Short mmCIF file of C-alpha atoms in Angstrom, two decimals:
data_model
loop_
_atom_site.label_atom_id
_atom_site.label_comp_id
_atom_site.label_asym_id
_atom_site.label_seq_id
_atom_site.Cartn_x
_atom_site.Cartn_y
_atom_site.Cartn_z
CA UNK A 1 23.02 77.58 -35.38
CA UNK A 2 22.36 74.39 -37.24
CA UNK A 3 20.41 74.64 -40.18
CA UNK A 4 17.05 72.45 -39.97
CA UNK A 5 17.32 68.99 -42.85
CA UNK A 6 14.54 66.56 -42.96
CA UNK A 7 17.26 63.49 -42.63
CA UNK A 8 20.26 63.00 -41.83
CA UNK A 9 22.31 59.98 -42.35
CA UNK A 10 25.76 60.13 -40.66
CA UNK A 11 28.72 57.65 -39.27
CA UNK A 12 29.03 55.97 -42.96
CA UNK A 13 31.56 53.45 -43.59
CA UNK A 14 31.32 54.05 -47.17
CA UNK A 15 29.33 56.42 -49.27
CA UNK A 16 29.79 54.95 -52.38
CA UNK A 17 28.28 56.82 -55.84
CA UNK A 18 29.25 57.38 -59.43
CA UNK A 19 30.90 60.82 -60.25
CA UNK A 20 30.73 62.16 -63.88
CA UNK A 21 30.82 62.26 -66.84
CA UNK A 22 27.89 60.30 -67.32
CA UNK A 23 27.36 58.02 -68.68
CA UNK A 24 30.72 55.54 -67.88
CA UNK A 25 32.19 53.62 -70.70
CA UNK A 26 35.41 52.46 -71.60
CA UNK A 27 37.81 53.01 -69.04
CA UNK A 28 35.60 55.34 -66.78
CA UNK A 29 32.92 52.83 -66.34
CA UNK A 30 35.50 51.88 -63.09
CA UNK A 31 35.40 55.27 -61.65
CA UNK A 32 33.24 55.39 -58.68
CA UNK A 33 34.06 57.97 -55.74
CA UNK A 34 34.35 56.78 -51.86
CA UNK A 35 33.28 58.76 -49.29
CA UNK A 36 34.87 57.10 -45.84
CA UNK A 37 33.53 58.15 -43.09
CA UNK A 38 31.00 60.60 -44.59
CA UNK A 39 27.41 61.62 -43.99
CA UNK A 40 24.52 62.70 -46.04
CA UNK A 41 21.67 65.75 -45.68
CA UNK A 42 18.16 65.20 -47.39
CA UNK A 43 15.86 67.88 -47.80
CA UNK A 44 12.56 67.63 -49.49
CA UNK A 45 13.08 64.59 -51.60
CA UNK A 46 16.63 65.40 -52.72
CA UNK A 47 20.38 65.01 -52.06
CA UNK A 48 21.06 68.72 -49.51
CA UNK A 49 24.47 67.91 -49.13
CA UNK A 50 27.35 65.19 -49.07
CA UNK A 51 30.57 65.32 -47.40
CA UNK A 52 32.79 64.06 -44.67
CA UNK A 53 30.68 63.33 -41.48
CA UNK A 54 32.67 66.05 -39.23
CA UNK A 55 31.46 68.74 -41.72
CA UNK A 56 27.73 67.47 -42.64
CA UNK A 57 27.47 67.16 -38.56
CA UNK A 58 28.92 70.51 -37.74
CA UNK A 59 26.16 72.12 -40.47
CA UNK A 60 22.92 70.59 -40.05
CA UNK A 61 20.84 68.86 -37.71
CA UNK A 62 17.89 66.48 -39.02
CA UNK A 63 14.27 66.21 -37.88
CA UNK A 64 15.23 62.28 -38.05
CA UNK A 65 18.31 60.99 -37.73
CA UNK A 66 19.49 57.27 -38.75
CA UNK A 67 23.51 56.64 -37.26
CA UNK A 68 25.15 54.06 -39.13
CA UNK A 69 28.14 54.12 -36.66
CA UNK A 70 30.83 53.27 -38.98
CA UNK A 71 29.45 50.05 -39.69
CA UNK A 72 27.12 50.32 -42.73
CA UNK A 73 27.66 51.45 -46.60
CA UNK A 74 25.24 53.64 -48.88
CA UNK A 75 24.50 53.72 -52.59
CA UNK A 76 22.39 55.03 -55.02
CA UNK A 77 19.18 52.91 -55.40
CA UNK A 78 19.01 50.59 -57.99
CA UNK A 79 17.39 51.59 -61.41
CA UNK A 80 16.23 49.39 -63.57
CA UNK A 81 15.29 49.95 -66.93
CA UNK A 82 13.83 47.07 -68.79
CA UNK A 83 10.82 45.28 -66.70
CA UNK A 84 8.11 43.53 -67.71
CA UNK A 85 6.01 43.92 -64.25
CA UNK A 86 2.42 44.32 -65.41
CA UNK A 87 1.23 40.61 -66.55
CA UNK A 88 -1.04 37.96 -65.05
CA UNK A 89 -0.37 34.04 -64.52
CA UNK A 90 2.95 32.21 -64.81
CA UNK A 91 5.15 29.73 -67.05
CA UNK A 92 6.96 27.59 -64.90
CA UNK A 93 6.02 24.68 -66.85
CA UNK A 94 8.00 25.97 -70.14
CA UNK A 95 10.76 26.91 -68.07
CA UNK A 96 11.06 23.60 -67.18
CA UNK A 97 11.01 22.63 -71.01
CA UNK A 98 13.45 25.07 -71.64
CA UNK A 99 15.93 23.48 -69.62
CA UNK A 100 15.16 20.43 -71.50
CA UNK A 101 16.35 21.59 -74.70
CA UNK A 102 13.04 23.37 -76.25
CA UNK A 103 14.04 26.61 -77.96
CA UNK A 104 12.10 29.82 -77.78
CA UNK A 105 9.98 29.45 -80.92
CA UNK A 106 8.95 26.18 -80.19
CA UNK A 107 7.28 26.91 -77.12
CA UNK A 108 5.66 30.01 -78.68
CA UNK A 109 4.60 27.44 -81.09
CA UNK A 110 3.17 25.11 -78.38
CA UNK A 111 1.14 28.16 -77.50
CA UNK A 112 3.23 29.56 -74.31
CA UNK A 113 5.39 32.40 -74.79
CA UNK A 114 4.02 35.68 -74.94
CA UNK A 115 0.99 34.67 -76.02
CA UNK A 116 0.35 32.52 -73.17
CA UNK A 117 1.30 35.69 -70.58
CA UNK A 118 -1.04 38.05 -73.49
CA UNK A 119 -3.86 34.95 -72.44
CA UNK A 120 -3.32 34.92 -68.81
CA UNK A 121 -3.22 39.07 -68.14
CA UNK A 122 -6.34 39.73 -70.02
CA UNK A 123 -7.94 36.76 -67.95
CA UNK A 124 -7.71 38.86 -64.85
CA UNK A 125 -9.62 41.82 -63.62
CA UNK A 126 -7.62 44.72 -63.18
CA UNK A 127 -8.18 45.48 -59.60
CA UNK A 128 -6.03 41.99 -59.13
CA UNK A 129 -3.26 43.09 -62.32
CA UNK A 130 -2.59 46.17 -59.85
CA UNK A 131 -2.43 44.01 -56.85
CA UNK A 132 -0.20 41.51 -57.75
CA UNK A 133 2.29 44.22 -59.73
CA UNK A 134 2.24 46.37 -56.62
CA UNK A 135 3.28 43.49 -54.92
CA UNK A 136 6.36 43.41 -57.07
CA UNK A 137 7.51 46.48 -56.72
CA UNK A 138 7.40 46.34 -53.35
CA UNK A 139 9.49 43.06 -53.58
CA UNK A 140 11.71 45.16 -55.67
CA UNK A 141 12.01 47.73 -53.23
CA UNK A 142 13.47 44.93 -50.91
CA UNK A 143 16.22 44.29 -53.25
CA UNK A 144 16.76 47.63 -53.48
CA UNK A 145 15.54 49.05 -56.69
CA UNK A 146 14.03 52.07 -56.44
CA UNK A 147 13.16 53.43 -60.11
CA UNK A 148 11.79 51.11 -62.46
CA UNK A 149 10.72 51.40 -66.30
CA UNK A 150 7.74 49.19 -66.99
CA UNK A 151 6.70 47.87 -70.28
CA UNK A 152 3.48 47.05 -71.94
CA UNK A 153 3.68 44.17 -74.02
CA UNK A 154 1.35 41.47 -73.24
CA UNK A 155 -1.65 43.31 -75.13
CA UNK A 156 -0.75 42.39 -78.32
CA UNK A 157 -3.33 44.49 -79.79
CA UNK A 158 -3.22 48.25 -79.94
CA UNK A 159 -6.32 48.79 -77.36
CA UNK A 160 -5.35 46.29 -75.11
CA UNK A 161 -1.48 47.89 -75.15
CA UNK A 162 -3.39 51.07 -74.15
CA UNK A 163 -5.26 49.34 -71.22
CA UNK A 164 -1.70 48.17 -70.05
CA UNK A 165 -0.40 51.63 -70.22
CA UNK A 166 -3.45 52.97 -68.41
CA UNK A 167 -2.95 50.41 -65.26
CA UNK A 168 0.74 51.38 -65.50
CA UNK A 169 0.25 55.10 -64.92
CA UNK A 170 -2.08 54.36 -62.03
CA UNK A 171 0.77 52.12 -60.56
CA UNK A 172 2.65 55.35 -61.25
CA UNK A 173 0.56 57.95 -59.76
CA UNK A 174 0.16 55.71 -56.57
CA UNK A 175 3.86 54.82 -55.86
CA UNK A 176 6.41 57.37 -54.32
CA UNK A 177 9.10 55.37 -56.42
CA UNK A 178 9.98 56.45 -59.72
CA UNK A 179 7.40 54.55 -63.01
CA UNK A 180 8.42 54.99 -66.06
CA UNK A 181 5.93 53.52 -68.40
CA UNK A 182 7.21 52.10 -71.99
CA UNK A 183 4.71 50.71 -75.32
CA UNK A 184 6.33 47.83 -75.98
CA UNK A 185 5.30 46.06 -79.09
CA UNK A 186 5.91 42.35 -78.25
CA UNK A 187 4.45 40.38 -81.42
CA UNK A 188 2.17 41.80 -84.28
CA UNK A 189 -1.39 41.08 -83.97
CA UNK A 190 -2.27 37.35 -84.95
CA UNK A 191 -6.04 38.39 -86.46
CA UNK A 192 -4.96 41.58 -88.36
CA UNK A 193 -3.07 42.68 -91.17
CA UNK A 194 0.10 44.44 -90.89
CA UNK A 195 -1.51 47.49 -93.43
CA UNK A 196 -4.33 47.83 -90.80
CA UNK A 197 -2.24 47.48 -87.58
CA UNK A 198 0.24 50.13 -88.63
CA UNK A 199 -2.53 52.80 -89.69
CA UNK A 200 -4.40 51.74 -86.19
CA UNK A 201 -1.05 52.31 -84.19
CA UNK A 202 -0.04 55.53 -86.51
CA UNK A 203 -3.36 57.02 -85.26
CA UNK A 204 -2.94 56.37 -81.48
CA UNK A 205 1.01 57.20 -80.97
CA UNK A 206 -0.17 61.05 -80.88
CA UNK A 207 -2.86 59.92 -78.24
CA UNK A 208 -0.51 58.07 -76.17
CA UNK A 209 1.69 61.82 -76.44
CA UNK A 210 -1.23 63.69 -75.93
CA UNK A 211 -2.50 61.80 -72.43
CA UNK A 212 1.17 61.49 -71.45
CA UNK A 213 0.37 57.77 -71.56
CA UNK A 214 4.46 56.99 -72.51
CA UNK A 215 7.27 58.76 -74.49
CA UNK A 216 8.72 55.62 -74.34
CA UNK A 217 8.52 53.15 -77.28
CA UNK A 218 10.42 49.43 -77.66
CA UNK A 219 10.21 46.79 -80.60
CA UNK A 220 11.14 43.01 -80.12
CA UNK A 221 12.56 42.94 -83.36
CA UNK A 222 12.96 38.84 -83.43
CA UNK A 223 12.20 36.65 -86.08
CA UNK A 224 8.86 35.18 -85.45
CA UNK A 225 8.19 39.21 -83.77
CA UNK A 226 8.36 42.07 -85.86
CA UNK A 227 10.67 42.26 -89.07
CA UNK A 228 13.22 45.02 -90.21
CA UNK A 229 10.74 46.62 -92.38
CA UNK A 230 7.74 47.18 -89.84
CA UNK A 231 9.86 48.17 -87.67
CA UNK A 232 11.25 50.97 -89.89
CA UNK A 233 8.02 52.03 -90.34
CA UNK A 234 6.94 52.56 -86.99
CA UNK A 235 10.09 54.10 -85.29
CA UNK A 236 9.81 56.54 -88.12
CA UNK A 237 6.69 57.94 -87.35
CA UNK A 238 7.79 57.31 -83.42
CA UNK A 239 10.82 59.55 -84.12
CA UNK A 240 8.52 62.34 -85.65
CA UNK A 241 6.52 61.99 -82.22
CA UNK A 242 9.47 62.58 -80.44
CA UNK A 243 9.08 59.43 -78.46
CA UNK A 244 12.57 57.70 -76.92
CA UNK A 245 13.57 54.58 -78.51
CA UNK A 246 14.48 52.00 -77.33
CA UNK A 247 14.71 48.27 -78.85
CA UNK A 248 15.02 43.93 -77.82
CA UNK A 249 17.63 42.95 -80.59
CA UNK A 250 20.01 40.48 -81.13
CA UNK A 251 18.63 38.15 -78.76
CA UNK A 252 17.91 34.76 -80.50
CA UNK A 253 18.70 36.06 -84.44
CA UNK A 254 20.98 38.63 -85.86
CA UNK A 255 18.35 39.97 -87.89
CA UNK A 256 20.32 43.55 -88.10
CA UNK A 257 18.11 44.97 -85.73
CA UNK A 258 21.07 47.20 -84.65
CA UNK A 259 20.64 48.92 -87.89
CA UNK A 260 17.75 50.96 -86.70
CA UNK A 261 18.98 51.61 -83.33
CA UNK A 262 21.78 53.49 -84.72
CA UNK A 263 19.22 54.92 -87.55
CA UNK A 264 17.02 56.30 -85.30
CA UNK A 265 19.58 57.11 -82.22
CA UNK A 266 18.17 54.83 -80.12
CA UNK A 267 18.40 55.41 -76.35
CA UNK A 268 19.40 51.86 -75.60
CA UNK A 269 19.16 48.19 -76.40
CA UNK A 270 18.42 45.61 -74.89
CA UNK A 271 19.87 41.98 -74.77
CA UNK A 272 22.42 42.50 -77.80
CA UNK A 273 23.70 38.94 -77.39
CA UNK A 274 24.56 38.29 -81.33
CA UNK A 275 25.16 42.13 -82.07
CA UNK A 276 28.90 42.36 -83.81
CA UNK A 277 31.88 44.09 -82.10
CA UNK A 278 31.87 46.44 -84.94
CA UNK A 279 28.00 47.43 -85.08
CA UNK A 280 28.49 47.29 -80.52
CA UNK A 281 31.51 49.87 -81.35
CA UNK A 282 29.08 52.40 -83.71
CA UNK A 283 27.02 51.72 -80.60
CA UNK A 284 29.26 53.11 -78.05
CA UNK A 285 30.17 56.14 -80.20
CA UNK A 286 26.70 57.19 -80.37
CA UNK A 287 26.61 56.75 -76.44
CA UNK A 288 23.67 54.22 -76.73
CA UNK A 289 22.95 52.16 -73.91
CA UNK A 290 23.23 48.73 -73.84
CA UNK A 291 21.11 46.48 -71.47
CA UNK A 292 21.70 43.19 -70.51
CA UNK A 293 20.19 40.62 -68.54
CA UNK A 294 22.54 38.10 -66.03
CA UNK A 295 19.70 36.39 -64.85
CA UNK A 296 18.61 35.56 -68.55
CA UNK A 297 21.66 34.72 -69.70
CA UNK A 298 22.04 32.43 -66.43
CA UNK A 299 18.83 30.96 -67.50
CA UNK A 300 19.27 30.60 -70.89
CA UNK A 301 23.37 29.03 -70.28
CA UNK A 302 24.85 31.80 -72.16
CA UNK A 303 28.10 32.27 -72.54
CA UNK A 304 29.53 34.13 -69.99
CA UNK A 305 31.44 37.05 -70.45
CA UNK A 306 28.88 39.17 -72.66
CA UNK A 307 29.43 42.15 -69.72
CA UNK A 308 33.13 42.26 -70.61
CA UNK A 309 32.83 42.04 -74.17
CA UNK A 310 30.72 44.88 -74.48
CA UNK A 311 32.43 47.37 -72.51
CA UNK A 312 35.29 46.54 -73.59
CA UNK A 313 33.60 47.51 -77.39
CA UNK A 314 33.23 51.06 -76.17
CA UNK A 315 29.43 50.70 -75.16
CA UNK A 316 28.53 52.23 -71.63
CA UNK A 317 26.78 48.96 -70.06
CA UNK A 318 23.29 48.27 -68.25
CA UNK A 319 22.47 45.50 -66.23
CA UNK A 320 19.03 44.92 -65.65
CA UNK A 321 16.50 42.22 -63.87
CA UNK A 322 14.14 42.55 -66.97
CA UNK A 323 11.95 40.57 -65.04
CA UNK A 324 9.30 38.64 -66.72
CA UNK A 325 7.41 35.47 -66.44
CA UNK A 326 8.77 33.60 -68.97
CA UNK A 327 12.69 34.36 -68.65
CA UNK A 328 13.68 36.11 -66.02
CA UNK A 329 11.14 36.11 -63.01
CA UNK A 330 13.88 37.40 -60.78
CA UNK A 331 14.04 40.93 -58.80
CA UNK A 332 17.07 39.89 -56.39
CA UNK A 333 19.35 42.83 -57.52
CA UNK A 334 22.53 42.02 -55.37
CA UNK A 335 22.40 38.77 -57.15
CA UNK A 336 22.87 40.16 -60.28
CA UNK A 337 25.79 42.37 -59.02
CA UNK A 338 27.38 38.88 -58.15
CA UNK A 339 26.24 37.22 -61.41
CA UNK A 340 27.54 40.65 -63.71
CA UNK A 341 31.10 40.09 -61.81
CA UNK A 342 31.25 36.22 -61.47
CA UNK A 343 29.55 35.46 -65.02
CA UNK A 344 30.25 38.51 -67.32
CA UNK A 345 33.41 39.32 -65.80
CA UNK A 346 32.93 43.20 -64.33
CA UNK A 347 34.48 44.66 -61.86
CA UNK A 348 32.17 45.67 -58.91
CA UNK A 349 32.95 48.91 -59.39
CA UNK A 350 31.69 48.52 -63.33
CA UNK A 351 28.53 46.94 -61.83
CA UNK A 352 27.89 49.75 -59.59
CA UNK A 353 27.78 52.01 -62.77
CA UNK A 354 26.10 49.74 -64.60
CA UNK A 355 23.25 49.03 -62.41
CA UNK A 356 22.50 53.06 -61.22
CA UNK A 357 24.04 55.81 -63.44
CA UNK A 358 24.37 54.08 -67.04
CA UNK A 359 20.62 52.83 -66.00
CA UNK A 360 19.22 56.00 -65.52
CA UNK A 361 21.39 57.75 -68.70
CA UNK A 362 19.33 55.05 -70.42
CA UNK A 363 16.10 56.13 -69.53
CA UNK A 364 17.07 60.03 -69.65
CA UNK A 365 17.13 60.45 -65.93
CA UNK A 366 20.67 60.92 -65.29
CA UNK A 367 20.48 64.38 -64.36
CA UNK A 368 18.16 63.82 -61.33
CA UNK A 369 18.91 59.60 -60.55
CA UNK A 370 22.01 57.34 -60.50
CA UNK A 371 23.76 59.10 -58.23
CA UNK A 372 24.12 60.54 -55.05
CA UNK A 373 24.47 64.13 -55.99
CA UNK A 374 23.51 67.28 -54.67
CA UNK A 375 19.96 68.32 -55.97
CA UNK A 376 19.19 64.39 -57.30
CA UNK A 377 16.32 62.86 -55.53
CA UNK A 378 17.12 60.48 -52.63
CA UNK A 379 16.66 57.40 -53.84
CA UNK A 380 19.58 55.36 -51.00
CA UNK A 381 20.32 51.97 -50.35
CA UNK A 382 21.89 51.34 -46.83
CA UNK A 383 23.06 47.69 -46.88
CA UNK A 384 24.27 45.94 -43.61
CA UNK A 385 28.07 45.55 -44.45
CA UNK A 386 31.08 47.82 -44.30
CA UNK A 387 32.18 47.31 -47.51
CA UNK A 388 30.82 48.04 -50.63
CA UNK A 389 33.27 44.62 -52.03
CA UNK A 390 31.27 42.62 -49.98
CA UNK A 391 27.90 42.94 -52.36
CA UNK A 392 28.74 40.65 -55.00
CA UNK A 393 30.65 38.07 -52.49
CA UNK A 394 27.43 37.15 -50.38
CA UNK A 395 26.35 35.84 -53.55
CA UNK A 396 22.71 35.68 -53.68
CA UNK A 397 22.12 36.84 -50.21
CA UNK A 398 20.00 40.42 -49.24
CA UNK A 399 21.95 42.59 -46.76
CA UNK A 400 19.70 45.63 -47.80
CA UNK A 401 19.03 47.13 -43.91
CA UNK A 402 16.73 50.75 -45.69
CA UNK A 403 15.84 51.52 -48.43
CA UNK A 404 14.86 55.53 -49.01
CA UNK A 405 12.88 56.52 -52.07
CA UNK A 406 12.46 60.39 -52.18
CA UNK A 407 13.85 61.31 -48.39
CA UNK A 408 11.18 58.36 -46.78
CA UNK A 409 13.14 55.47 -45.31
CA UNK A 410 11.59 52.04 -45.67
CA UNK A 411 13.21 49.65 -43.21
CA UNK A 412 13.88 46.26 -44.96
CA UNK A 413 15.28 44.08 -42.36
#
């Protein structure tokens, strides 16, 4: 007799999924196992089993059924693990100015930037801050992203952070996906002094512990954001808390924010365009995560090839949306598998890791996302092609047919 699964998926052209060790650098970050032909049994959220589609058929029999009759692929859903989701209002107007030559200070100067976005959020109630966020997720969820770290950010000062980090658990609580909420300290306070902003925040990191707000913590550490020696300062006591680092460096200025990372064993960081090959191999040793962004660096007519350089440097490699109003406003996931192969120069099977297992190692998930696994949660991506080659070719276009977050299908198109 069959045994009884919630759902089963079966007559798979390709199961495709990372395999361990986790997570994939130098040479492994290729490795990727096929599955041709294969099927897959959920059960109560999670991966039951995974194998060829003769033996998953012969086992079990599922309360629903999808049959992909040879024709359509599956992956692990997308996770993505630098966002900026929360924030009210746009800047399409300094984009524009951006592509006319003004740099990033300058427009912070002019009064856009972050503190434009830190203007606009706080101008909304938060009944509409939900809405409109919710509304990106589930536009994420058409691209196929399925977990998603959000950061704070656009507070700017220590109670309105907390606000952010309230609405973000809420989003959190509500969604079946997986929320994974992050204080991110964007720019220091404009109408305090540094003394009084580090004893406020020094007193509210244990609160933030304590009400399970985040155990996540980020610094921009930019010139015209916070310095090397605030920064110290704050990861230290961060540390002490136990929180998970993880940091913006290297992005406009080599200011030797890389220093701390490695200091304080960071989990990842993030953008690492100006980091050196030799602090990026230190980086890889320590297994720390670095996250980058194609559609930034598309934006921001980078040079190409970052991807490459970095793995090649020994550092297992994240790509990202890190979707934002001001840089990257962006969730189309399979076109930054297309812009990570055409434009940084991976190989799709180096994208693959990069966008789902490396992803989650970054955010400490890897044991239960990033992969389709026995015992991980089902978090799938069935895309409407019968090869997984074929992702990064229809460049820009969404072949995403269901997406399932933990064992409930959502049909796409």
């Amino acid at each position: 007799m069959k045994e009884s699964v919630d759902l089963l998926i079966y007559n798979i052209k390709e199961i495709v999924t990372p395999i361990a060790p986790y997570p994939k650098k130098e040479k492994l970050i290729k490795d990727i196992s096929i599955i041709s032909n294969g099927a897959i049994a959920i059960k109560d959220g999670k991966i039951y089993d995974i194998s060829s589609n003769e033996k998953i058929r012969d086992l079990y029999k599922g309360e629903f059924e999808i049959d992909l009759r040879n024709e359509n692929i599956v992956l692990p859903g997308f996770v993505d693990p630098h966002t900026h989701l929360l924030f009210g209002g746009s800047r399409e107007d300094e984009f524009l100015l951006r592509l006319e030559g003004a740099d990033y200070l300058e427009i912070q100067k002019r009064g856009g930037g972050i503190i434009k976005t830190k203007n606009d959020t706080f101008s909304f109630p938060e009944k509409i801050l939900i809405e409109e966020t919710k509304k990106r997720l589930n536009s994420g969820i058409s691209y196929g992203i399925t977990t998603f770290e959000i950061k704070s950010g656009y507070g700017l000062n220590i109670d309105k952070e907390i606000i952010l980090l309230e609405i973000i658990n809420k989003l959190r609580e509500e969604s079946k996906m997986k929320i994974i909420p992050t204080l991110l300290l964007h720019l220091l306070p404009e109408d305090e002094e540094i003394d009084v902003f580090l004893n406020d925040l020094s007193d509210i990191l244990p609160y933030i512990i304590e009400k399970n707000l985040s155990h996540n913590i980020d610094i921009f550490i930019e010139k015209g954001a916070f310095d090397i020696e605030t920064s110290d300062k704050i990861l230290n006591k961060a540390k002490n808390l136990n929180f998970k680092i993880s940091l913006h460096i290297d992005q406009f200025n080599d200011i030797n924010g890389v220093d701390l990372a490695i200091k304080y064993n960071a989990n990842s960081v993030s953008h690492i365009d100006l980091t050196k090959e030799e602090k990026l191999y230190i980086l890889g040793k320590k297994n720390i995560v670095g996250i980058i962004f194609p559609i930034e660096r598309l934006i921001f007519s980078k040079e190409p090839k970052r991807g490459r350089e970095i793995i090649d440097s020994g550092v297992p490699l994240s790509i990202s949306t890190d979707f934002n109003p001001g840089t990257s406003p962006s969730l189309n996931f399979p076109l930054i598998i297309s812009l990570s192969v055409i434009r940084e120069s991976l190989t799709i099977e180096e994208a693959i890791n990069a966008s789902t297992i490396n992803s989650a190692y970054a955010l400490n998930l890897s044991d239960e996302i990033g992969s389709i696994e026995k015992g991980k949660r089902a978090d799938l991506i069935i895309f409407e092609l019968d090869s997984y080659k074929k992702i990064p070719y229809f460049v820009g276009m969404n072949f995403i047919k269901y997406v399932i977050i933990n064992g409930e299908v959502m049909k796409i198109v």
